[in-house]
């Protein structure tokens, strides 16, 4: 039979082989994890870039245009309200003057004709 130290040498060789295989598996595993993390990071960066680009496009494009259109419409509305208020005041003054003077229908029509065209 074999001598005991020969068995020990065989065992040591087998152990060394197993450890070598383990180290290789760990190295491959670490490489796979590293690659996955790189891919995840680049995917996240791409998503961030797309999101920022979409936001920029929104702020510079239609959104901004709609905002300024909306503001212009609001300003026009305010102007129209102010004009309407003035015209109503003028109309009421003209009507009360007509009533105070107890004028007939023709004179009332004549005093209303003095109002700006927009009021009629």
Steps between C-alpha positions, in 0.01 A plus 500: 500500500576869493678679775295746714688810378411405139129520597570835663669627183202386289259671743704822495502499121124444491446779756719737302305413183167560674621833640623603156160414350326696779717807437422477129125476568522801735694700242239421231218584743663833594550582131132426425388716796731783388364482145140497626566807714662678204198421282261613773695824543509575126128419471425733792715773342321456166161528672615815682626651173171420322300642790704822508472535122122452519474758779714747303290445188183559703630819658636643175228381263121461514477547877673839487293600195174401673605696805565821306181447294308457824652815649419696183138377513470594868635849425252535212220386733601757763504773234158392375363505857637850558352622170164340582504665845567842342228452239247389763581808706457724196175324413363537855596868506329554164191304611470684833546834322222402258275398791578813700408719206193282442579491128293320243618184318660685207717718725611190696599334171691814403690515830590128468632567149772713659645188669798326334406241237613210724230582756214457253 
